[in-house]
Coordinates of C-alpha atoms in Angstrom, one line a residue:
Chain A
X823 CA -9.2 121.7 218.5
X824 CA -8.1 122.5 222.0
X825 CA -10.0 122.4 225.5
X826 CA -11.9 125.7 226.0
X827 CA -13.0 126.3 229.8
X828 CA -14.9 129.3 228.2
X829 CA -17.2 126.5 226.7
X830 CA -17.2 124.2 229.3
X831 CA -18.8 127.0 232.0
X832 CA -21.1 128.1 229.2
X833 CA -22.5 124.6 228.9
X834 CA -23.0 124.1 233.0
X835 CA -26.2 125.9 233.4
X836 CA -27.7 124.7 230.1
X837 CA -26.7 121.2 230.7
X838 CA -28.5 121.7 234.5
X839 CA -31.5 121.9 232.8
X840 CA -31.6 118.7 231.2
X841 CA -30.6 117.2 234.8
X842 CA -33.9 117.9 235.9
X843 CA -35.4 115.7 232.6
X844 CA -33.1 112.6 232.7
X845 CA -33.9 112.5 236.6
X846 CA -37.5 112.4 236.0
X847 CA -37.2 110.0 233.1
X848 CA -35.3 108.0 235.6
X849 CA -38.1 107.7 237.8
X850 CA -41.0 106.9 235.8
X851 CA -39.0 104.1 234.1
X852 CA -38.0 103.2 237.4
X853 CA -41.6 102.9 238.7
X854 CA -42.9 101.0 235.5
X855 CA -40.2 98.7 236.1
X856 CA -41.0 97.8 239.6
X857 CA -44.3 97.4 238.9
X858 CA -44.1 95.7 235.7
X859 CA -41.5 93.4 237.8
X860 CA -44.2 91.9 239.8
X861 CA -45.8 90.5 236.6
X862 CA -42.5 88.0 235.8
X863 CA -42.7 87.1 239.2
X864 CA -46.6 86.4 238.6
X865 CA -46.8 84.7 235.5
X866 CA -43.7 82.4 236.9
X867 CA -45.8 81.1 239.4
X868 CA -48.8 80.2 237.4
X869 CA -49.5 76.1 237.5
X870 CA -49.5 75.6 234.0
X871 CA -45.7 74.6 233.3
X872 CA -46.1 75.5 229.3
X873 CA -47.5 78.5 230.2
X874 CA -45.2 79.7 232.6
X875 CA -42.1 78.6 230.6
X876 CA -43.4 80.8 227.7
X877 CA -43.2 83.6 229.9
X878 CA -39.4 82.6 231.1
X879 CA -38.1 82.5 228.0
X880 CA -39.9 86.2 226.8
X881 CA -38.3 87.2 230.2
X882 CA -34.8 85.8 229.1
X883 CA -35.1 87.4 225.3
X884 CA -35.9 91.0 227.0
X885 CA -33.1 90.7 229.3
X886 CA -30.6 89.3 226.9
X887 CA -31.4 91.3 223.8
X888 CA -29.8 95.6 223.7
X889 CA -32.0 97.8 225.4
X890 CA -31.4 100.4 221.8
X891 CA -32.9 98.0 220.0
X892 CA -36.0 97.9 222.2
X893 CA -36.6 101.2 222.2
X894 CA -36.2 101.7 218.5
X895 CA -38.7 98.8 218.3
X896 CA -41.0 100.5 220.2
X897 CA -40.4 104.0 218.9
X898 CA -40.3 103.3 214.9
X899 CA -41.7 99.5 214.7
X900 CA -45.1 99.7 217.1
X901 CA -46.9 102.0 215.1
X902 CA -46.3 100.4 211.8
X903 CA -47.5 96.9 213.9
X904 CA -51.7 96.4 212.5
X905 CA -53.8 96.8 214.4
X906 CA -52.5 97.7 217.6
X907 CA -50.0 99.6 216.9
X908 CA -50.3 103.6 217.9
X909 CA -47.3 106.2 217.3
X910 CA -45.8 106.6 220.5
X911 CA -44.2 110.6 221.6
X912 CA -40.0 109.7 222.9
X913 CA -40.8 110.0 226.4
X914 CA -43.4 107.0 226.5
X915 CA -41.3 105.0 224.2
X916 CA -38.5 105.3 226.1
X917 CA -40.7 104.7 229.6
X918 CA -41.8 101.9 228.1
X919 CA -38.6 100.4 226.4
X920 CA -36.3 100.6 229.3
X921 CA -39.3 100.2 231.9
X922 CA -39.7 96.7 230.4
X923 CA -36.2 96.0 230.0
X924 CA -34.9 96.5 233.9
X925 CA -38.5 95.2 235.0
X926 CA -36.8 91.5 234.0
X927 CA -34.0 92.4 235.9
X928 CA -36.4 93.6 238.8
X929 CA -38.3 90.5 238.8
X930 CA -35.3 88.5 239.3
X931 CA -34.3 90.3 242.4
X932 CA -38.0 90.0 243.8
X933 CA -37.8 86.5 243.2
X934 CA -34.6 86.1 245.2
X935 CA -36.3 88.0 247.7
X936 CA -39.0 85.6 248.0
X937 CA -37.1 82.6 247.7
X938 CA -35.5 83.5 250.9
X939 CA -38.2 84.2 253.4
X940 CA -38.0 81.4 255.5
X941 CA -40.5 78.0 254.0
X942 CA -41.6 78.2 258.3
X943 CA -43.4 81.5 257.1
X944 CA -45.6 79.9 254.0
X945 CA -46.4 76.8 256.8
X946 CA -47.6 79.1 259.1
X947 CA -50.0 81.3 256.7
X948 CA -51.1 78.6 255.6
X949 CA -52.2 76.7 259.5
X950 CA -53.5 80.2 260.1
X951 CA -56.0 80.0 257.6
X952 CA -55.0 82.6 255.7
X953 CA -56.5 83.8 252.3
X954 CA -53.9 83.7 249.7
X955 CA -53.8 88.0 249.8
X956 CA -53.2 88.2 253.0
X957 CA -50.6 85.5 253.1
X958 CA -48.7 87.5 250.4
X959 CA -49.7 91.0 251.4
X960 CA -49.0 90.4 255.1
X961 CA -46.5 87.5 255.6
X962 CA -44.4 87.0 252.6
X963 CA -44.0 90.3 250.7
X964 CA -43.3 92.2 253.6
X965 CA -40.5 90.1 254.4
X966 CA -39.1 89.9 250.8
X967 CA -39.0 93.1 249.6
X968 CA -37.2 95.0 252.5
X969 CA -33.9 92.6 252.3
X970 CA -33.7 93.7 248.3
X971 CA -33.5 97.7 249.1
X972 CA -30.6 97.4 248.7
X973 CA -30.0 95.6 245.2
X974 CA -33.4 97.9 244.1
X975 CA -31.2 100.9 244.4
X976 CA -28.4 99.5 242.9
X977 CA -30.6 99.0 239.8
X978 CA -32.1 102.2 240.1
X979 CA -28.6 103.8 239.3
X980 CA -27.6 101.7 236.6
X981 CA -31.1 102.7 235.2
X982 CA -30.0 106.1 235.6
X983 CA -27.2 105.7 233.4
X984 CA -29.5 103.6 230.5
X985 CA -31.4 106.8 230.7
X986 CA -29.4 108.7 227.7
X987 CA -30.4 105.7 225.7
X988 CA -33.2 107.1 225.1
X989 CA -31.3 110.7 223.4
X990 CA -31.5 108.3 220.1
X991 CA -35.0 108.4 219.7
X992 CA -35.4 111.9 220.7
X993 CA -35.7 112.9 224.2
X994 CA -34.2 116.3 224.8
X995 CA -32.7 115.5 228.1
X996 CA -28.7 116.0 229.0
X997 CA -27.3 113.9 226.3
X998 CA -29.1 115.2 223.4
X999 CA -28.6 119.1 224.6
X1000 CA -25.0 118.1 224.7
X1001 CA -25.0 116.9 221.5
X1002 CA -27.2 119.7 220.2
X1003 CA -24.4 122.2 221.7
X1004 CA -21.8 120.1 219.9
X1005 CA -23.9 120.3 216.7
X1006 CA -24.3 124.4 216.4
X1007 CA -20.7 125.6 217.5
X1008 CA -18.7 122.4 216.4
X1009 CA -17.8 121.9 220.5
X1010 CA -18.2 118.2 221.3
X1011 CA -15.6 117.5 224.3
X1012 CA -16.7 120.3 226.7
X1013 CA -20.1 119.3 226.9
X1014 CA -20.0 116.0 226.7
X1015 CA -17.4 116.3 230.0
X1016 CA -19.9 118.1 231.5
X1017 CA -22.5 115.4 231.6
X1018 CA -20.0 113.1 232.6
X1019 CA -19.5 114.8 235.4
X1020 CA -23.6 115.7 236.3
X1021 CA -23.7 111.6 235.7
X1022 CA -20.5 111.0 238.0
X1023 CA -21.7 113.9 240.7
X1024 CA -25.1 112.1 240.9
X1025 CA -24.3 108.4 240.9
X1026 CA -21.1 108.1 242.9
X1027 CA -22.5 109.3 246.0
X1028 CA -25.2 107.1 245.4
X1029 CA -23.6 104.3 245.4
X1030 CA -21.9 104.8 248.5
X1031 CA -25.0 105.5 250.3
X1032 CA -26.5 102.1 248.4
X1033 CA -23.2 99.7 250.1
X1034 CA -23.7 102.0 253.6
X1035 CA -27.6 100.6 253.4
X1036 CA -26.3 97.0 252.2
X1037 CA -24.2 96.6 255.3
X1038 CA -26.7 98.3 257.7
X1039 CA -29.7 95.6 256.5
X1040 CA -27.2 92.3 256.4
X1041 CA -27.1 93.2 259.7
X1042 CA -30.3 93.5 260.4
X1043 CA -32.0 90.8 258.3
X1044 CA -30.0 88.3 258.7
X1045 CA -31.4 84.9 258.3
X1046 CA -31.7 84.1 262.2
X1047 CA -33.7 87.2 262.6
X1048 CA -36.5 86.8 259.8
X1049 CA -37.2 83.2 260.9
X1050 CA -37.4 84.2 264.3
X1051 CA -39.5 87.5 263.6
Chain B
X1379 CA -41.6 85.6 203.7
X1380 CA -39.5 87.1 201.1
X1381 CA -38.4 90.3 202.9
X1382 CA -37.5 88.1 206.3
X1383 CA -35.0 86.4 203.6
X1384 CA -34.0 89.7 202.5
X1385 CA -33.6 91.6 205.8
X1386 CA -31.6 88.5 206.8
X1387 CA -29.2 88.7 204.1
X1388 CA -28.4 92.2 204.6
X1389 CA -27.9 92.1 208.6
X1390 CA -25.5 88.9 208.1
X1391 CA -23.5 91.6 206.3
X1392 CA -22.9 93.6 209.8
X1393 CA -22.6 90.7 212.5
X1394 CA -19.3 90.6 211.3
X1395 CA -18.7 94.1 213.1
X1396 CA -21.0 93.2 215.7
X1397 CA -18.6 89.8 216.5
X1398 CA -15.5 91.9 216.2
X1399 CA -16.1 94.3 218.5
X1400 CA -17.7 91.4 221.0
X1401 CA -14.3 89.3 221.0
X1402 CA -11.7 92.1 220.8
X1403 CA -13.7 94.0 223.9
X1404 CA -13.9 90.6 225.4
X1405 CA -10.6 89.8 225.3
X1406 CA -9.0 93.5 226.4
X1407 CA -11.9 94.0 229.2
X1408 CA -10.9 90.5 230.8
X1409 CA -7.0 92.0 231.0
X1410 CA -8.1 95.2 232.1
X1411 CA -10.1 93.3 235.2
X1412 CA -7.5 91.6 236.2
X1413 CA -5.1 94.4 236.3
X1414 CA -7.3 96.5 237.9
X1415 CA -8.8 94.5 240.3
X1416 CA -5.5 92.7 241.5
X1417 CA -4.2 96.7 241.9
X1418 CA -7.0 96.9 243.7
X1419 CA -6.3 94.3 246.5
X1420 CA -2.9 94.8 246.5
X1421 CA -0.9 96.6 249.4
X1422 CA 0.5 99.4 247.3
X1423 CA -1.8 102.5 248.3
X1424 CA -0.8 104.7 245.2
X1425 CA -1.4 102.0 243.1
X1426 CA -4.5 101.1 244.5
X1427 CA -6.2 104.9 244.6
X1428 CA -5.6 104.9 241.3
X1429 CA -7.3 102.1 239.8
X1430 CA -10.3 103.2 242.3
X1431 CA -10.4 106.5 240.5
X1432 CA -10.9 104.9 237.9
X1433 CA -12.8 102.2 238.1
X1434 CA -15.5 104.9 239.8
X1435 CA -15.1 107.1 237.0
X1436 CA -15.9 104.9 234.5
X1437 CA -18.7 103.1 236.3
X1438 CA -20.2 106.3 237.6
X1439 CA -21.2 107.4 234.0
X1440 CA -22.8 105.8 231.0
X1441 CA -21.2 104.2 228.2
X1442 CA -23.2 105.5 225.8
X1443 CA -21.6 108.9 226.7
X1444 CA -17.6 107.9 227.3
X1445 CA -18.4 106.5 223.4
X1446 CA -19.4 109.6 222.1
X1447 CA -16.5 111.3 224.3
X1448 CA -14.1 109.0 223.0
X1449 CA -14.9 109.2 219.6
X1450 CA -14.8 113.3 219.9
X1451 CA -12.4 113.9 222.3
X1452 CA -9.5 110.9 220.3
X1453 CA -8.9 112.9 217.3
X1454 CA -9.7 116.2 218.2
X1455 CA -8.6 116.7 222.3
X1456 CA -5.5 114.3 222.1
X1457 CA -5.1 114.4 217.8
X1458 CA -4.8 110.5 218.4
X1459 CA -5.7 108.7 215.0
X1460 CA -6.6 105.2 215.3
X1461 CA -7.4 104.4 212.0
X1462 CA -11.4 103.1 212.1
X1463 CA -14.1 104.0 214.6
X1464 CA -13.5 99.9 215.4
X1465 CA -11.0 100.6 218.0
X1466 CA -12.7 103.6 219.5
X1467 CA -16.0 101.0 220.2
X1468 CA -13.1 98.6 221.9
X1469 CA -11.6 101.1 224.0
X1470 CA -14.8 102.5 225.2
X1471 CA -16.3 99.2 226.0
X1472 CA -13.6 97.4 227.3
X1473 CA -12.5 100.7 230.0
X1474 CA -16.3 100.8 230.9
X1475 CA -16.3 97.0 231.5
X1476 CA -13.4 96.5 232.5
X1477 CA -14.0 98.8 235.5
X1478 CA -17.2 96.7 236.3
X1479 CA -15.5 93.5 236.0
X1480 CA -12.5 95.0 238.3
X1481 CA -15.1 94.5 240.8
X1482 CA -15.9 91.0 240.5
X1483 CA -12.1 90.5 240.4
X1484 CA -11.5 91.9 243.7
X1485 CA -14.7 90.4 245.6
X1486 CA -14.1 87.0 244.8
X1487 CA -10.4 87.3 245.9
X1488 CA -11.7 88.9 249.1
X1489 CA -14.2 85.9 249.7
X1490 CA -11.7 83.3 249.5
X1491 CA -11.5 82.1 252.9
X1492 CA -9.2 83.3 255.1
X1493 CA -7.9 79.7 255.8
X1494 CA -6.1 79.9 252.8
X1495 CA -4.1 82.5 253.5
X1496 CA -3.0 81.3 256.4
X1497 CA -2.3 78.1 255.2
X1498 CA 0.1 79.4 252.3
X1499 CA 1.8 81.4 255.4
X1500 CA 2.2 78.3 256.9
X1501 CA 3.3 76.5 254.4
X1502 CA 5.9 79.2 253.3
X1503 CA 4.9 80.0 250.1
X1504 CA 6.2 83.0 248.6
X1505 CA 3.5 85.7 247.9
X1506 CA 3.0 85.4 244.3
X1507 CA 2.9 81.8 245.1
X1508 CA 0.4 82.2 247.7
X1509 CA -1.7 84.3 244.7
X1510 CA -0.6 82.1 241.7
X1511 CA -1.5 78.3 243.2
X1512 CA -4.2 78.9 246.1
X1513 CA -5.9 82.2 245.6
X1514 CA -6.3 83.3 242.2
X1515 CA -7.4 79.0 241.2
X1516 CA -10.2 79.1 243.5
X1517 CA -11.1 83.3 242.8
X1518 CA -11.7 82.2 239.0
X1519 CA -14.1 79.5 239.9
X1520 CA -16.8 82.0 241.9
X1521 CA -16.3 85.0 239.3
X1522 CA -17.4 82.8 236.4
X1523 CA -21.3 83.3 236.6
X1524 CA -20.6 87.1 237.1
X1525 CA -17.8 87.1 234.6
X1526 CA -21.1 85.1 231.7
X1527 CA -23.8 87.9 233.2
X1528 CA -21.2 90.8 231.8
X1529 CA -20.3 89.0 228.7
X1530 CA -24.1 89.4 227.7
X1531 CA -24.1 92.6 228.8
X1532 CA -21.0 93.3 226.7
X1533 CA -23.1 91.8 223.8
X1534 CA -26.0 94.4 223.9
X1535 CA -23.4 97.2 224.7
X1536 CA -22.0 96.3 221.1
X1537 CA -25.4 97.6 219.5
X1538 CA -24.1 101.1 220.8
X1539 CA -21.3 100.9 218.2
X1540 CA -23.9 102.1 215.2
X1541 CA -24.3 105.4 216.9
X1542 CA -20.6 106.4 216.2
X1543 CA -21.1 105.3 212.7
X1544 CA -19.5 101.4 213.0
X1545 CA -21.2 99.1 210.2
X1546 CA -22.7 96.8 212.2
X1547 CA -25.8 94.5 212.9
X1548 CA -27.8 97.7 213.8
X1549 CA -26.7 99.7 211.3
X1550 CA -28.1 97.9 208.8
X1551 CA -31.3 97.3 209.8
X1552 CA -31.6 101.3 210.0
X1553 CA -30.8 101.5 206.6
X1554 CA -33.3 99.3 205.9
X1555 CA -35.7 100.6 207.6
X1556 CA -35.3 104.1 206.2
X1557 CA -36.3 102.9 202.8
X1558 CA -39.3 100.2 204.2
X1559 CA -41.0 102.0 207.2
X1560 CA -43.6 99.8 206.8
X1561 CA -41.5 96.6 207.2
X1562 CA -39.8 98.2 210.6
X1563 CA -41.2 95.5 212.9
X1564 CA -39.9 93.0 211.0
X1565 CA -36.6 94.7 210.6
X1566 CA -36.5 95.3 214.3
X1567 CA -37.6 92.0 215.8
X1568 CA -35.3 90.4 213.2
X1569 CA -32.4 92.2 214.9
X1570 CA -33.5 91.5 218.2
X1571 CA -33.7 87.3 217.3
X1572 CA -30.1 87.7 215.8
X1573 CA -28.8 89.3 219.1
X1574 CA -30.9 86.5 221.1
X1575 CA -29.2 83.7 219.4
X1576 CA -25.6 85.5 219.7
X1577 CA -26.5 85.8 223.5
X1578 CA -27.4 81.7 223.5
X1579 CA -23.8 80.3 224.2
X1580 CA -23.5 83.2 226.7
X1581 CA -26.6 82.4 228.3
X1582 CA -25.8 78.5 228.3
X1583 CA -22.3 79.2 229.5
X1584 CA -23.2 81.2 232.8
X1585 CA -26.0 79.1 233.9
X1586 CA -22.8 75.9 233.8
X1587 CA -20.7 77.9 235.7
X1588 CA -23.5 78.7 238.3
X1589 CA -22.5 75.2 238.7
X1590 CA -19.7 74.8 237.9
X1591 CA -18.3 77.0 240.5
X1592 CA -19.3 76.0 243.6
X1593 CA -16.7 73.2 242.9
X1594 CA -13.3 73.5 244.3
X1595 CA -13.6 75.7 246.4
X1596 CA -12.8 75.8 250.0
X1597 CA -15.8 76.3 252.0
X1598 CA -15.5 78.2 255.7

């Protein structure tokens, strides 16, 4: 078997396509992620210290258990589960799977984001007399979550490139139609090269834009500054 | 109660690829880190363009994918023969993490405080001495938590290895599975318990050096 540029343009424009899918998969897991996030940081800060060490620990076995093996649970074991179990089509398995496994990542770097707005701010809301929504919704929060941008989009890369996880339970995005190419004319190399380099075009410049941002809001949220606000 | 007995049984059979792949991969990563990220700091600019090409290449696209390119590309692209699909899973997982943990090999050099370096200049010590005695001691110390977060993550990257057709702790829960569909839960959360307590130690282990290494190290 020798390299074949023949193949390798071939594959470009039917390899495009499936661009388009693990981008948008990216983004809804993304989005269930973030949101889901908010529930770790929620259920941490319930009173009840059994309770809220229960949910730590869950946290802890998403995070630290492969992200495969979550979605396979979710794609082949939920609907066997009684009861509530329903039969799930890829793309919401995989939504779900690896939306629930970065949203314990997420929830970590809200938390750190809420640890540091200054303990003046809490005070404050709270000699102001105001209701506990509007102390999160328009003191804290707004503070927290800006200074994270940064480490958010860092996540929502590496998300990007759990993405063709979810080829192994069937969603036909770059990976699989890769594969599939591979499959009908025995050609494996070429298109898997090619969405290397779709994954490498996409996330590298990324990245850079992601460290330009951290360096732009160290500046600007420095610790003096949000006190002082 | 009976099949959790029996499920267990069968998936003790494949840890043992599961733990081979995690030390080996440990072990070759951790070398290629330090290479790669002293390259990285160091003044020689060919040297240093290099190992940024690749450590961008191979964080810039998914593991999942330099696997499968490894595993196709080996035999047929470079007709190398390695002898088991053992040491393709190594050399996939330890270049990807390697290249991440060239990262936290660099920045933690960087942060050492610049007092040290001056102070090794002042006390004329050669260069590598400057490195061997004062930099690198105090560098190890902050990249330990990082260094326990990507052994974990090295841990669930093993479960990747069943895809290329390694018998390991995946593997046979799919085989079991195909036969039980009914008993897939089981099957599944079993694995996920077995990779939980392999990911214990690792998990006790970086929140010690969280500790650990703020300790000996000198502050600005």
């Amino acid at each position: 078997m020798t390299w074949d540029w023949g193949v390798f343009f071939e594959v470009i424009p039917l390899i495009f396509k499936g661009l388009w899918i693990t981008i948008g998969l990216t983004i809804a897991c993304y989005l269930f992620a973030m949101i889901f996030g908010f529930f770790w940081v929620f259920v941490a800060r319930i009173p009840s210290k059994t309770i809220s060490w229960i949910f730590r620990w869950i946290a802890e076995f998403i995070r630290s258990t492969p992200p495969l093996v979550q979605l396979f649970f979710i794609f082949y074991a939920w609907p066997m589960v009684p009861v509530v179990g329903v039969t799930l089509n890829p793309f919401v398995a995989a939504i779900l799977g690896l939306g629930l496994h970065f949203s314990t990542y997420l929830s970590e770097v809200y938390r750190s984001g809420i640890e540091s707005v200054d303990k003046g701010q809490w005070e404050a809301s709270t000699a102001l007399n105001l209701s506990t929504k509007q102390k999160w919704l328009k003191i804290i929060l707004p503070q927290a979550i800006p200074p994270t941008i940064p480490m958010l989009g860092n996540y929502l890369i590496i998300m990007f490139k759990e993405v063709p996880l979810a080829s192994t339970i069937g969603v036909v995005a770059m990976l699989h139609m890769a594969n599939d190419y591979g499959a009908q004319h025995w050609k494996y190399v070429e298109p898997l090269t090619v969405v290397a380099l779709f994954f490498l075009l996409l996330s590298y410049p990324s990245a850079l834009l992601i460290s330009k941002l951290e360096k732009k809001y160290n500046r600007r949220f420095d610790k003096k500054t949000i006190s002082t606000l | 109660m009976n099949s959790i007995m029996d499920i267990s049984l069968l998936l003790l059979k494949g840890i043992k690829i599961t733990l081979i792949v995690l030390a080996v991969s440990i072990v070759i990563s951790t070398l290629i880190a330090f290479v790669a990220g002293l390259s990285r700091v160091s003044s020689n600019v060919l040297l240093n363009k290099f190992t940024g090409v690749y450590v961008e290449i191979f964080r810039g696209t998914s593991l999942i994918i330099q696997l499968f390119w490894f595993s196709y590309a080996l035999p047929g692209l470079f007709n190398i023969h390695l002898g088991s699909d053992i040491w393709t899973a190594v050399i996939a997982i330890s270049l990807n993490y390697g290249a991440y943990m060239s990262e936290i090999v660099r920045s933690s050099i960087l942060s050492v405080s610049h007092g040290q370096t001056e102070a090794s200049v002042a006390l004329n010590l050669t260069k590598f001495q400057r490195m061997r005695h004062i930099i690198i001691p105090q560098a190890i110390r902050m990249m330990l938590p990082e260094y326990g977060n990507y052994l974990i993550q090295i841990l669930k990257a093993t479960s990747l290895v069943s895809l290329i057709g390694l018998t390991d702790l995946l593997y046979y829960g799919n085989i079991y599975r195909s036969t039980h569909l009914s008993e897939a839960p089981t099957v599944y959360m079993l694995i996920l318990v077995f990779y939980f307590v392999l990911a214990l130690p690792l998990i006790a282990f970086t929140r010690k050096m969280e500790v650990f290494s703020k300790k000996g190290v000198a502050q600005e």
